[in-house]
Every structure is written in structure tokens, then in C-alpha cells.
PDB file of C-alpha atoms and ligand atoms in Angstrom:
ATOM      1  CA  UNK A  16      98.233  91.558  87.396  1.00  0.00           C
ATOM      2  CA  UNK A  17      94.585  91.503  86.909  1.00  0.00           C
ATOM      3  CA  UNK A  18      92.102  93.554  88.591  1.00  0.00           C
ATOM      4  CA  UNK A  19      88.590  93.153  87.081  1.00  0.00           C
ATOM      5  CA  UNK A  20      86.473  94.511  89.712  1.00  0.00           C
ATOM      6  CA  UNK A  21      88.632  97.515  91.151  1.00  0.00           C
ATOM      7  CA  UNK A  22      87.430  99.158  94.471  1.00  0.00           C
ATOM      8  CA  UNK A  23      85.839 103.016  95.085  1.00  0.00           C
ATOM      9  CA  UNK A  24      87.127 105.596  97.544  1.00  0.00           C
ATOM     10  CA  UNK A  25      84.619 105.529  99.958  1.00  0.00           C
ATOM     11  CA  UNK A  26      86.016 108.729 101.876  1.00  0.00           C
ATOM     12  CA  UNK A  27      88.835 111.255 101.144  1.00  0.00           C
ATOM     13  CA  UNK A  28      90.108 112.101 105.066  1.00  0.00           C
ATOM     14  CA  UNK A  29      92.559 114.693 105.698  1.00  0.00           C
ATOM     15  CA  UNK A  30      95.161 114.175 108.663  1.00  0.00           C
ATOM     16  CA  UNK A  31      94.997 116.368 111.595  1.00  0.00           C
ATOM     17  CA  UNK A  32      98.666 118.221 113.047  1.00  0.00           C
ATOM     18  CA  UNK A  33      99.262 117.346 116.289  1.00  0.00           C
ATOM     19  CA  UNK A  34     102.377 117.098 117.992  1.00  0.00           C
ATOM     20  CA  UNK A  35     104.347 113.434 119.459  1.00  0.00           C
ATOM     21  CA  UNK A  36     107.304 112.539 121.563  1.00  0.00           C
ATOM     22  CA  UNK A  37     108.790 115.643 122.874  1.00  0.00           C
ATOM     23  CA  UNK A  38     107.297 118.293 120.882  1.00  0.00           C
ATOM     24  CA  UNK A  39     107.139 116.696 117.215  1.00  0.00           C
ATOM     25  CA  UNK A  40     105.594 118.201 114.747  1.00  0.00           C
ATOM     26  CA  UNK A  41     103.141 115.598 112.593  1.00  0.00           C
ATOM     27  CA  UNK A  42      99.886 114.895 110.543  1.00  0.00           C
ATOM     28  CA  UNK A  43      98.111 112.005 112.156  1.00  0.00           C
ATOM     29  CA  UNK A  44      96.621 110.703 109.270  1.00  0.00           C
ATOM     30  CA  UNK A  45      95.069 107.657 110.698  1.00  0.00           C
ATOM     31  CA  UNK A  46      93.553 108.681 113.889  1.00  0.00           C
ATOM     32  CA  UNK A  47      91.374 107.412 116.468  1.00  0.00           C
ATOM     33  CA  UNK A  48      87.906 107.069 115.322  1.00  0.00           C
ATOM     34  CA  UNK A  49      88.828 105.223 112.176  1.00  0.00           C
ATOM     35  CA  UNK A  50      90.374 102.213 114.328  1.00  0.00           C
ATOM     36  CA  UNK A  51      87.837  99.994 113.669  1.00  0.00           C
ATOM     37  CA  UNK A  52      87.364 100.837 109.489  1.00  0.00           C
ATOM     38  CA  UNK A  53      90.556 100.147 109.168  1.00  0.00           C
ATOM     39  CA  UNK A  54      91.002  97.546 111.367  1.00  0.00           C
ATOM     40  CA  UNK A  55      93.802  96.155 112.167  1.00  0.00           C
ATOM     41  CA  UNK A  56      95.363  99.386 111.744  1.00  0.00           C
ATOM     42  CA  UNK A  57      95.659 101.854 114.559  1.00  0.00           C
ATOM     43  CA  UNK A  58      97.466 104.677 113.704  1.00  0.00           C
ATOM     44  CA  UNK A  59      99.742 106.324 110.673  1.00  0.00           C
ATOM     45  CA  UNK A  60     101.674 109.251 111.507  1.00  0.00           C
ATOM     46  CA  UNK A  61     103.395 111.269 108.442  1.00  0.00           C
ATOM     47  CA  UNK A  62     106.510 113.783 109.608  1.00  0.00           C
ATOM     48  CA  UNK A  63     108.034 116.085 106.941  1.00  0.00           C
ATOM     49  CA  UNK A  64     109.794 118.988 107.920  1.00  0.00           C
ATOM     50  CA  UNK A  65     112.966 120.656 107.072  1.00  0.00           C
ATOM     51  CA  UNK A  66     112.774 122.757 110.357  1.00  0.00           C
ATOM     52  CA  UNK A  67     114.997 120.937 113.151  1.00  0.00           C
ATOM     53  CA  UNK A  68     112.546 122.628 115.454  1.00  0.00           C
ATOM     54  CA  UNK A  69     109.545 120.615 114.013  1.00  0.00           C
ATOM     55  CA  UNK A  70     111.356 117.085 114.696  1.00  0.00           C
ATOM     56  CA  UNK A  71     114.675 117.673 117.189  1.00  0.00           C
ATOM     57  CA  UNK A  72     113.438 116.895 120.346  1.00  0.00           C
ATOM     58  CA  UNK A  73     112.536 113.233 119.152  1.00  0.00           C
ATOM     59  CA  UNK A  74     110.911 110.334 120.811  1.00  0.00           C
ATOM     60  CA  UNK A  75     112.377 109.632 124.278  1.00  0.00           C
ATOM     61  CA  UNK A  76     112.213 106.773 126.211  1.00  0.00           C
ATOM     62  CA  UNK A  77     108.209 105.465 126.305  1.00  0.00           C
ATOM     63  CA  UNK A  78     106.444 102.087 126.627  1.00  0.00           C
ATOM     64  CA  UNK A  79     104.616 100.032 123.713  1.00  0.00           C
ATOM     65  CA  UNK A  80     102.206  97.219 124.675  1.00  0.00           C
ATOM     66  CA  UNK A  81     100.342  94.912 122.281  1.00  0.00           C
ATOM     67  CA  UNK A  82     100.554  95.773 118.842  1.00  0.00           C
ATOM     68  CA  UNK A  83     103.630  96.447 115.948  1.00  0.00           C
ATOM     69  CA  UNK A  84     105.209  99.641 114.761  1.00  0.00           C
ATOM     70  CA  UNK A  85     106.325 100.104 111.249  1.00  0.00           C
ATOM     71  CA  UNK A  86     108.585 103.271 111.085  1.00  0.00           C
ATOM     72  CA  UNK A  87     109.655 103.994 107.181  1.00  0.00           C
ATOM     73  CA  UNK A  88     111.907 106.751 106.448  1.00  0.00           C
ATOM     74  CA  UNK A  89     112.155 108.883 103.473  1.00  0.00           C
ATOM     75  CA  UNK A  90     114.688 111.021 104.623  1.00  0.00           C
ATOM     76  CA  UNK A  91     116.207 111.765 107.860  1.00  0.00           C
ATOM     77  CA  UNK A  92     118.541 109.832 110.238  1.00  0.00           C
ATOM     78  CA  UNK A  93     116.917 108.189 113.541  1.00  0.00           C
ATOM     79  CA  UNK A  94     118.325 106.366 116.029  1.00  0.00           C
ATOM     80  CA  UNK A  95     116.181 103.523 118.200  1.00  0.00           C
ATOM     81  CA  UNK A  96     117.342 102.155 120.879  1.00  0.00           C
ATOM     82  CA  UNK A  97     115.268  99.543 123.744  1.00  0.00           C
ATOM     83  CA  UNK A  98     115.012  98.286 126.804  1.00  0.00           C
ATOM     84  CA  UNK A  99     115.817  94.924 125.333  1.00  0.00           C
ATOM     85  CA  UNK A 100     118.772  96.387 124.338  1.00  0.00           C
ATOM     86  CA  UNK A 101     118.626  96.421 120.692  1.00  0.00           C
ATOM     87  CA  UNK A 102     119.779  99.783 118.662  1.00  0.00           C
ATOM     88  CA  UNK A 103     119.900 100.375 115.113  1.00  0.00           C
ATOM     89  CA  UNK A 104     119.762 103.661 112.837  1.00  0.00           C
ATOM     90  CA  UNK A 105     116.720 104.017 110.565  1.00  0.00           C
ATOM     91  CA  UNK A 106     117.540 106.324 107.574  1.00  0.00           C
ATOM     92  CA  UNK A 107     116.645 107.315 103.957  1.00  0.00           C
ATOM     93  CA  UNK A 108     114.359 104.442 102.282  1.00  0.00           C
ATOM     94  CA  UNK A 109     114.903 102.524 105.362  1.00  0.00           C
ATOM     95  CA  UNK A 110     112.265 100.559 107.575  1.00  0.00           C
ATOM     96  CA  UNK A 111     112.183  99.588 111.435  1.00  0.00           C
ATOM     97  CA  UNK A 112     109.604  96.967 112.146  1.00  0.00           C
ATOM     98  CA  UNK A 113     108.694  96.480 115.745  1.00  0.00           C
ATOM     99  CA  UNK A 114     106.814  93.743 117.674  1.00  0.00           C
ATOM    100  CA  UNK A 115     106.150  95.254 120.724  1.00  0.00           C
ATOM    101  CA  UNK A 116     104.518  92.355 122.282  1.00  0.00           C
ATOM    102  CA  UNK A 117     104.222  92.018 125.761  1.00  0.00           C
ATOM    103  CA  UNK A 118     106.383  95.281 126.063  1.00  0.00           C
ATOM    104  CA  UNK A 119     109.683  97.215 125.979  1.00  0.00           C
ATOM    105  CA  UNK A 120     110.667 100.721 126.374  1.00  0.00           C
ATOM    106  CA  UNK A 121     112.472 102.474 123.333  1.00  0.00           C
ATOM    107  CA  UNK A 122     113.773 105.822 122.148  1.00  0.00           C
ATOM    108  CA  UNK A 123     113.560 107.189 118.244  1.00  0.00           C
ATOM    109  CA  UNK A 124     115.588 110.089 118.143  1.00  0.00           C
ATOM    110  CA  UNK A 125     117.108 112.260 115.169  1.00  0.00           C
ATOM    111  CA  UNK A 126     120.685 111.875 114.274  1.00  0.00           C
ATOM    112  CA  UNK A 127     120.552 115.269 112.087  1.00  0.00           C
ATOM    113  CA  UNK A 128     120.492 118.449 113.718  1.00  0.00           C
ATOM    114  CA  UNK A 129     119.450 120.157 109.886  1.00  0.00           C
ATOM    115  CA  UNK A 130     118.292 118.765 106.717  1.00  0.00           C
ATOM    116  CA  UNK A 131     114.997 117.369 105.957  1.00  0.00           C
ATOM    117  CA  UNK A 132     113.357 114.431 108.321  1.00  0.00           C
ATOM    118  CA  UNK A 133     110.588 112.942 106.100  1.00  0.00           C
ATOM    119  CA  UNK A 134     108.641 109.333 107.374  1.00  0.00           C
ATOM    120  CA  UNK A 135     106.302 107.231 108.539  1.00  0.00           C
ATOM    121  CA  UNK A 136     105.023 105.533 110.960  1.00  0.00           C
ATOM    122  CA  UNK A 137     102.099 102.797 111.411  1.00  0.00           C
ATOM    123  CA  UNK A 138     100.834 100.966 113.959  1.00  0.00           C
ATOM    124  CA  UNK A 139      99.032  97.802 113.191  1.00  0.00           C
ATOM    125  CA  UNK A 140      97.198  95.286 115.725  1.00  0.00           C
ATOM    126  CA  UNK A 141      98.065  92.264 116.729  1.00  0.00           C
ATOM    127  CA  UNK A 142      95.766  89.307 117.821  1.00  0.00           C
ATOM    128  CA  UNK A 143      94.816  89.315 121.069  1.00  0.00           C
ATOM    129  CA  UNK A 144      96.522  85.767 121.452  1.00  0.00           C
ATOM    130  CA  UNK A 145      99.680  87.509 120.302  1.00  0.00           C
ATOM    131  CA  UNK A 146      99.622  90.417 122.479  1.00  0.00           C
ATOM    132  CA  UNK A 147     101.753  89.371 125.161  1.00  0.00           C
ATOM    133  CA  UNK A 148     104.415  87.547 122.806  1.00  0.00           C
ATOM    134  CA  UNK A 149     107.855  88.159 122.841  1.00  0.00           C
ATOM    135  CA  UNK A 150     109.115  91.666 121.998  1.00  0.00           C
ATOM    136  CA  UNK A 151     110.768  91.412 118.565  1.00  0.00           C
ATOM    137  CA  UNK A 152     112.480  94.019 115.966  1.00  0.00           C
ATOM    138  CA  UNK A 153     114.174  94.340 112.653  1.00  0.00           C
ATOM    139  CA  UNK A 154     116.045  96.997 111.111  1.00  0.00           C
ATOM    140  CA  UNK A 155     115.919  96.918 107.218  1.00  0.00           C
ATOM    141  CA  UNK A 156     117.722  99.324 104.786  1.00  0.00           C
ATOM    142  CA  UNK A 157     116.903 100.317 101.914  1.00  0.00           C
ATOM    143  CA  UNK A 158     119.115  98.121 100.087  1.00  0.00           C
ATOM    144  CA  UNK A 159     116.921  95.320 101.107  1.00  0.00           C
ATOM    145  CA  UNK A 160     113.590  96.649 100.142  1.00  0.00           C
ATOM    146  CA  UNK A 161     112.649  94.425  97.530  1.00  0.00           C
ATOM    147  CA  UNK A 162     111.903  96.965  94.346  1.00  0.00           C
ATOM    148  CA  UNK A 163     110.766  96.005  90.791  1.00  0.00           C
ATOM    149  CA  UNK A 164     109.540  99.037  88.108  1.00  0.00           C
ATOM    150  CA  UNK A 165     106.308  97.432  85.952  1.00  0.00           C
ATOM    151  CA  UNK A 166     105.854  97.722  82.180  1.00  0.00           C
ATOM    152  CA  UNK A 167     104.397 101.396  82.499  1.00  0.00           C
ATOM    153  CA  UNK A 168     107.288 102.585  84.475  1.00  0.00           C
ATOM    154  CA  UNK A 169     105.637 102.609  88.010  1.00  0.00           C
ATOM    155  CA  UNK A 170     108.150 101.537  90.809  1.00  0.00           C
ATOM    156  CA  UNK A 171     106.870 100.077  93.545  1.00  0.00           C
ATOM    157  CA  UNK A 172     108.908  99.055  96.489  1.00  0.00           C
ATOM    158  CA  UNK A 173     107.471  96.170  98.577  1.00  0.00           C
ATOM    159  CA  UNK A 174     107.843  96.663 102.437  1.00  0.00           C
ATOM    160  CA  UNK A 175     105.381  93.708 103.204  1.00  0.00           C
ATOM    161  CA  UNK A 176     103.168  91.313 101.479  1.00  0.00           C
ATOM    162  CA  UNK A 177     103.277  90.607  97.922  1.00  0.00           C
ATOM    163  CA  UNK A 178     102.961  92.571  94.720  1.00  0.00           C
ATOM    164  CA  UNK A 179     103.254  91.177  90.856  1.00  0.00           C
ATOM    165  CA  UNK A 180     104.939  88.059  91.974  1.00  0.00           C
ATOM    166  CA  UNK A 181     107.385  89.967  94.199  1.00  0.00           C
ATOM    167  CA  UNK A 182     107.385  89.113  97.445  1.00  0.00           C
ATOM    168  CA  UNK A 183     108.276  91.619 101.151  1.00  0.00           C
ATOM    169  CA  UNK A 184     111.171  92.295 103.164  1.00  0.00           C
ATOM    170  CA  UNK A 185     108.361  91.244 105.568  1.00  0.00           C
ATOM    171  CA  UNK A 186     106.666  88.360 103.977  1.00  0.00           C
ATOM    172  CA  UNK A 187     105.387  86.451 106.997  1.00  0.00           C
ATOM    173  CA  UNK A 188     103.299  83.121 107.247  1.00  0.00           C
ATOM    174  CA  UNK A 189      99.424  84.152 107.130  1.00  0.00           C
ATOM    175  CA  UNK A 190      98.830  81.764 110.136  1.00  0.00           C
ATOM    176  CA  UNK A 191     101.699  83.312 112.299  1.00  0.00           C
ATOM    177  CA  UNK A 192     100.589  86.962 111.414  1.00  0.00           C
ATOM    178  CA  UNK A 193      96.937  86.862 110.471  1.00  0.00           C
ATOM    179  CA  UNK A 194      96.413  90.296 109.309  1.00  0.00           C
ATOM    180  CA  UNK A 195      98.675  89.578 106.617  1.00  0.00           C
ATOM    181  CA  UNK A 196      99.647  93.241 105.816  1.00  0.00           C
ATOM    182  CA  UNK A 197     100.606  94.615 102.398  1.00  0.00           C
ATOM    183  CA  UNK A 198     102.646  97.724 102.477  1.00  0.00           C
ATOM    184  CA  UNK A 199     103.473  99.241  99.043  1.00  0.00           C
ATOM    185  CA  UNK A 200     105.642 102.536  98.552  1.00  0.00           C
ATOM    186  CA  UNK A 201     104.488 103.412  94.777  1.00  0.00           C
ATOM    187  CA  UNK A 202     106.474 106.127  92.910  1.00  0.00           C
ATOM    188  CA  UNK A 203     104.635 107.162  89.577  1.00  0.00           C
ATOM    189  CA  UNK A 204     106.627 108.537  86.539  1.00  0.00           C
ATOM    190  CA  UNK A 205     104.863 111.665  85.208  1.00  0.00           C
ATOM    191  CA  UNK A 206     102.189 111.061  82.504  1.00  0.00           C
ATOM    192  CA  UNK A 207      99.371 108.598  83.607  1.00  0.00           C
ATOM    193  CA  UNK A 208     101.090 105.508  84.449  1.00  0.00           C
ATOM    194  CA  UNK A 209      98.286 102.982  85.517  1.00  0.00           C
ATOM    195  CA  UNK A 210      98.690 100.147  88.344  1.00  0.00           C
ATOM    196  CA  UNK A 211      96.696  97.208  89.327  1.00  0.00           C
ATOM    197  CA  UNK A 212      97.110  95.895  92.353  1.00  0.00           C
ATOM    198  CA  UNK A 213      94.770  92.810  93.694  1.00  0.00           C
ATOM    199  CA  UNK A 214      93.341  92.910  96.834  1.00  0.00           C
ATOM    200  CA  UNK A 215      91.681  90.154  99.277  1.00  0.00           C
ATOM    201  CA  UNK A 216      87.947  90.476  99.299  1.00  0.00           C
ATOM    202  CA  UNK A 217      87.134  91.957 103.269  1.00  0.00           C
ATOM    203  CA  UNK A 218      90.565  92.842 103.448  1.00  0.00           C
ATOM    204  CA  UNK A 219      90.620  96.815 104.797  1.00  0.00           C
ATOM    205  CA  UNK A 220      92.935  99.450 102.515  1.00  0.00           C
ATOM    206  CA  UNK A 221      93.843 102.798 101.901  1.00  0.00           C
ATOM    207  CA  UNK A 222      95.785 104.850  99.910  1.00  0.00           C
ATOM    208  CA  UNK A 223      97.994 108.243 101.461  1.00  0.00           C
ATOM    209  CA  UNK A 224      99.542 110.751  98.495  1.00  0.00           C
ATOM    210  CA  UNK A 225     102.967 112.031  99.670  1.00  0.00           C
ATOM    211  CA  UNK A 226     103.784 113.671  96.144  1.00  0.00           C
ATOM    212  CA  UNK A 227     101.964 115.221  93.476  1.00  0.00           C
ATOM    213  CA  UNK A 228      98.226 113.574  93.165  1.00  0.00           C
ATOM    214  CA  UNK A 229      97.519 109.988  92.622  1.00  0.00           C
ATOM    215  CA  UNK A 230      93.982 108.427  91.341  1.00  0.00           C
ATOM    216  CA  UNK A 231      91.957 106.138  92.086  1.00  0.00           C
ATOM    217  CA  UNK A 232      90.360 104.825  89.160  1.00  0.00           C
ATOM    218  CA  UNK A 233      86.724 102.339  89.616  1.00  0.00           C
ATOM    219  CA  UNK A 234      85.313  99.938  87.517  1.00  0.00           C
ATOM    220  CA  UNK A 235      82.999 102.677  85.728  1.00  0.00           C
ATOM    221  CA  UNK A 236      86.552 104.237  84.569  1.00  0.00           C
ATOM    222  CA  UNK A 237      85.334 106.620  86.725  1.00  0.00           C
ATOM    223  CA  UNK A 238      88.701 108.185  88.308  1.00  0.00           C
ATOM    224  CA  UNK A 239      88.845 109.973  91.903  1.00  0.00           C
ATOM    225  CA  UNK A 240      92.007 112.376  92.504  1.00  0.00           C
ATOM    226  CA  UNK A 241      93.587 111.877  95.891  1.00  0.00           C
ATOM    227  CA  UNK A 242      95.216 114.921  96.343  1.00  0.00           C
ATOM    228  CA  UNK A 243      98.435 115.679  98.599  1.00  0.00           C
ATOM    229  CA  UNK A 244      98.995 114.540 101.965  1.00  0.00           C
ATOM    230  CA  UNK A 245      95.523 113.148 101.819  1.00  0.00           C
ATOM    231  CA  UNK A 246      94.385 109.650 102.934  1.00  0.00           C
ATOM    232  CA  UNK A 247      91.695 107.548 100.479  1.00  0.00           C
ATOM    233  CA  UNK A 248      89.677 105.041 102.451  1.00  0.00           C
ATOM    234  CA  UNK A 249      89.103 102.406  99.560  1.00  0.00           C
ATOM    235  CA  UNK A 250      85.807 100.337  99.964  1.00  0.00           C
ATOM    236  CA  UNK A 251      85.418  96.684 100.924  1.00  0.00           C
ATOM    237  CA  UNK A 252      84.105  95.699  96.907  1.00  0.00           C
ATOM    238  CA  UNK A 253      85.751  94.316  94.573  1.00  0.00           C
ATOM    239  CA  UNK A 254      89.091  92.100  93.927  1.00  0.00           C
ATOM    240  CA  UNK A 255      91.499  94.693  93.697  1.00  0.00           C
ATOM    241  CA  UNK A 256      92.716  98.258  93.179  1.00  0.00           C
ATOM    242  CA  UNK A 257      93.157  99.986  90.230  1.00  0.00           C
ATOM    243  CA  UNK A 258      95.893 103.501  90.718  1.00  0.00           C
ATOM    244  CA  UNK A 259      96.934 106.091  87.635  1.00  0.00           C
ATOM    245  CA  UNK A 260      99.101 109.531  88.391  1.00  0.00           C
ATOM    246  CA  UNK A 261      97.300 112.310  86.385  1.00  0.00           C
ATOM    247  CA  UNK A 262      97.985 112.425  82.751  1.00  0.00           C
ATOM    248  CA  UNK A 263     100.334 115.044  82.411  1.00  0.00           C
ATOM    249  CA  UNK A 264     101.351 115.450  86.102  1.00  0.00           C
ATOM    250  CA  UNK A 265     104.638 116.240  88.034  1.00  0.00           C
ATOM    251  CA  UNK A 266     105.491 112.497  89.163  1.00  0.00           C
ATOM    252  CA  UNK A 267     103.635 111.410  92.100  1.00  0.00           C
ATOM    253  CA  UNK A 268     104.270 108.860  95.261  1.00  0.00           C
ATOM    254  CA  UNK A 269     101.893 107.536  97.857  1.00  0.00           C
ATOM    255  CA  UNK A 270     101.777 104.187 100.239  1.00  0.00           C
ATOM    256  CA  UNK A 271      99.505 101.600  99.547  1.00  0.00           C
ATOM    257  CA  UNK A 272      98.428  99.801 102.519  1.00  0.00           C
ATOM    258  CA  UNK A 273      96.338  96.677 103.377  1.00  0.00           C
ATOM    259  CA  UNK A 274      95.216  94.091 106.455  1.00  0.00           C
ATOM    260  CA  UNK A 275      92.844  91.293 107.597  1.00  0.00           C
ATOM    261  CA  UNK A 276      90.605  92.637 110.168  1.00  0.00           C
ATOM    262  CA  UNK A 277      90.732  91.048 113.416  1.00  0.00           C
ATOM    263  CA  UNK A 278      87.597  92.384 114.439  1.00  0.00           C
ATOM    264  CA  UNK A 279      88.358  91.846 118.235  1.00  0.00           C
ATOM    265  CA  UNK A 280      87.493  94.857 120.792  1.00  0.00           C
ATOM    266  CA  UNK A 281      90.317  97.520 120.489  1.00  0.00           C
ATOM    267  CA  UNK A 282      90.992  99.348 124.213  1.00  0.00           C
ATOM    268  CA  UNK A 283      93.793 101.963 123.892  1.00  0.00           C
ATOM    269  CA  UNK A 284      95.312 104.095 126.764  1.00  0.00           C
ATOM    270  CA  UNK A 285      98.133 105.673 124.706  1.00  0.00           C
ATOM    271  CA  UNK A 286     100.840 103.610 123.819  1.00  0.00           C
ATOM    272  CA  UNK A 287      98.977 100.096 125.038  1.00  0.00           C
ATOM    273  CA  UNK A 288      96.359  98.959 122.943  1.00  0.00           C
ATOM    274  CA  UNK A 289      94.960  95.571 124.078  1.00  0.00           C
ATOM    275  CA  UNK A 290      91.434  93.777 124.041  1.00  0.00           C
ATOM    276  CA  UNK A 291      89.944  95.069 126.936  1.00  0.00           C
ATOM    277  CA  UNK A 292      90.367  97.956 130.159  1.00  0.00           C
ATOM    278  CA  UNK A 293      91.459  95.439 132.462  1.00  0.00           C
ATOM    279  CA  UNK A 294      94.105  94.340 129.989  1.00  0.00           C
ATOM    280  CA  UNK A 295      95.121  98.129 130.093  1.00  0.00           C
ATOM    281  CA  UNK A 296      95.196  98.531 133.799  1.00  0.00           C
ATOM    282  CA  UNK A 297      97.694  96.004 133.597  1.00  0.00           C
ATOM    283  CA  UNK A 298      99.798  97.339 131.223  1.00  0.00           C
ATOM    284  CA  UNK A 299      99.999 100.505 132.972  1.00  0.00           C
ATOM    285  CA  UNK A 300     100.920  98.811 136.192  1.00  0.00           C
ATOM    286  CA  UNK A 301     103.421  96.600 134.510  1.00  0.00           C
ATOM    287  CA  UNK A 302     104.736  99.954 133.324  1.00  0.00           C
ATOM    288  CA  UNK A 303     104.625 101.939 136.545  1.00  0.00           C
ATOM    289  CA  UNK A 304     106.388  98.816 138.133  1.00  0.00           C
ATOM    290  CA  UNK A 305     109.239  98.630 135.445  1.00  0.00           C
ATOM    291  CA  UNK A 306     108.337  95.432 133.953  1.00  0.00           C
ATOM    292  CA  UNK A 307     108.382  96.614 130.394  1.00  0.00           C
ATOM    293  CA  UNK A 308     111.731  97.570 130.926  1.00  0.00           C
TER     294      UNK A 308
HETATM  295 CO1  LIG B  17     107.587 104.264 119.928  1.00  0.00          CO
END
């Protein structure tokens, strides 16, 4: 794939612990005040513990309103279940996609009570014409995670979009879904393997290091380390993205990701995230008066 124009980090942002659900432990990597640069993402959340302490309490039943979670597992059993009355267990390489929609109310909870619980999860927007749409989920394994290893040796699994010809277990119509998301788990061998991956002009990416230390490498040759567990805000120039693990290096992983803007007005009250604070109040009643449920 060519890349003749590859983009910068414009920032390096480290994620901040906090704790979720009922008492997990996790980095928000994404968080609040970079909504709107990385439009139309809202949020990614990175878990990793071996501690059952840091994750066993879980996620119990809460409300989603207006926007889709992408939960992908590294290692660890969960269990989701809704108010729609799907259920489905999410473990090792696999993803849950969620279109919350107009609403439901759903649990993630651990099936392990040791072992290491190691994920992701990301919320991206959805259009406010799409907000209210019809709740809608998919459980894939990791079996169906489309995979391909390039010349150089890099694997790169391909959760949505479209990479070197390959196409998503999410590939939707750009019409239907117009932030058109790539998501792209990349595992580099040790020793300097480079990939190119093209990028739509505007679109908003970034780059989050879950082993060793990935680079980003510009047009200039010039080549920025993103270190461990950090997140690389790549800027709006250029046509693509050009990534190389350190010559040398332990092997190294780290998520790709990449959306259209919708550049509408973002209004958040937890676990709703609509266009605007009446749209909210609503939710919350709609909530309070079971109709998420
Ligand atoms: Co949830």
C-alpha cells in the first residue's frame, strides 16, 4: 500500500486510571476533552490486570443511549447480557459491537474469577439522525477476525474498515455508517518491521501501544516513539500513516484507529451522549421511566 505523504503525531497523551462499573480498575485513554479532536470518537477504555480485584465486580446492569460500543478482548472471559435479551460471551481475540441506539440496558461481567482480563473498549458516535435507531449487537470471535501478515511480517487483524485489500468483520456501507471507522489490531515482529497504512484526508486517527513501543515515522523519515500504554494523536495531513517497531525491539502491538467526523454538537450525561441537553433530559427520563429496558 502506498503512503506518500504520511501524517505527524501531533500529541503523545497518556491515559488517566479511573475506575468503571462496580469498582473496575482502568486507563481511560480517550477521555473527555478530546471528544471533539477525535471526533466521532468518545471514549477508549484499556483494562489489564491479573488481579481479580482490579476487574471482578464487572459492569452491572446500566443504560446506553445514542452512540456504539466496541468491546475487544485480549484476554479474559465476559459475559453481556441486555434488556433486549441478547447474551453472548466475549473472550480472548474476540469483539462485541454494540448499537445502542435509541437504548437498552446491559451487563458485561467477568466469567474468570483469576487469570488475566486484558481489553478494550471504544465508544464511537453516531449521527444524530441515527441516534434513536434500533438497538443492534454482534458478537464476533476471534476466528472471524479477518487477519492477513504483510511482506515484512507485521500481522494486522482487521476489526473494521479496510486494510491492504482486506476487508472488516465490520465492513459497513459508508452511507449507512458515515464515520466509516477503521479499527486495526497491529502485532509487530521484533526488528523494525515498517507498515503503511492509507488514511482519508480529514479523517481523525490515533495510534494506542499495548506492547513494547511502536513509531510513528513522518515524511522527513523523521520517526516519533510511542511508548507503552500511550495514545498518539496523528495530525489531519497527509494521505496516510506510516508505523515501524524499533529496530531491535521486543515485538510490539498497538490499535490503529480511524473515523469521519460528524462534527455535530456532542452533549454527554454519562452513558447518553446525544446532540443536545434537551435530548439528554430525555434520555434520562426514558431511563428513570424504564423505557430503555
Ligand atoms: Co456498557
Amino acid at each position: 500500500m502506498t503512503v506518500t505523504s504520511p501524517r505527524a503525531v501531533e500529541r503523545l497523551v497518556t491515559g488517566q486510571p479511573t475506575t468503571d462499573g462496580a469498582g473496575v480498575k482502568l486507563t481511560r485513554v480517550l477521555t473527555h476533552d478530546l471528544q471533539r479532536r477525535l471526533d466521532p470518537f468518545l471514549m477508549l477504555d484499556n483494562f489489564a490486570s491479573d488481579d481479580p480485584k482490579d476487574y471482578g465486580a464487572g459492569f452491572p446492569d446500566h443504560p446506553h443511549r445514542g452512540f456504539e460500543t466496541v468491546t475487544y478482548m485480549i484476554a479474559g472471559r465476559m459475559r453481556h447480557r441486555d434488556s433486549a435479551g441478547n447474551e453472548g460471551l466475549l473472550q480472548n481475540g474476540g469483539v462485541q459491537w454494540m448499537t445502542a441506539g435509541r437504548g437498552l440496558v446491559h451487563s458485561e461481567m467477568p466469567e474468570q474469577e483469576a487469570g488475566v482480563m486484558e481489553g478494550f473498549q471504544l465508544w464511537l458516535n453516531l449521527p444524530g439522525r441515527d441516534k434513536m435507531c434500533t438497538p443492534g449487537y454482534r458478537d464476533i470471535q476471534s476466528t472471524e477476525i479477518p487477519e492477513f501478515t504483510t511482506a515484512e511480517g507485521v500481522t494486522v487483524r482487521v476489526i473494521s474498515g479496510h486494510s491492504h485489500g482486506v476487508s472488516g468483520a465490520v465492513a459497513r456501507p459508508v452511507d449507512a455508517y458515515p464515520t466509516d471507522p477503521l479499527y486495526l489490531d497491529l502485532h509487530f515482529p521484533a526488528g523494525g518491521a515498517v507498515f503503511n497504512q492509507p488514511l482519508p484526508a480529514g479523517h481523525n486517527a490515533f495510534l494506542y501501544t499495548y506492547r513494547g513501543t511502536v513509531q510513528v515515522v513522518e515524511g522527513s523519515g523523521q520517526a516519533t516513539p510511542v511508548p507503552l500504554h500511550r495514545m498518539a494523536i496523528l495530525d489531519n495531513s497527509g494521505d496516510g500513516v506510516r508505523l515501524q517497531a524499533e529496530a531491535g525491539s521486543a515485538p510490539a502491538r498497538a490499535l490503529l484507529i480511524a473515523g469521519r467526523p460528524l462534527k455535530e454538537p456532542i452533549a454527554q450525561y454519562g452513558p447518553f451522549v446525544m446532540n443536545t441537553r434537551e435530548e439528554l433530559m430525555t434520555a434520562v427520563e426514558d431511563f428513570q421511566n424504564g423505557r430503555l429496558a
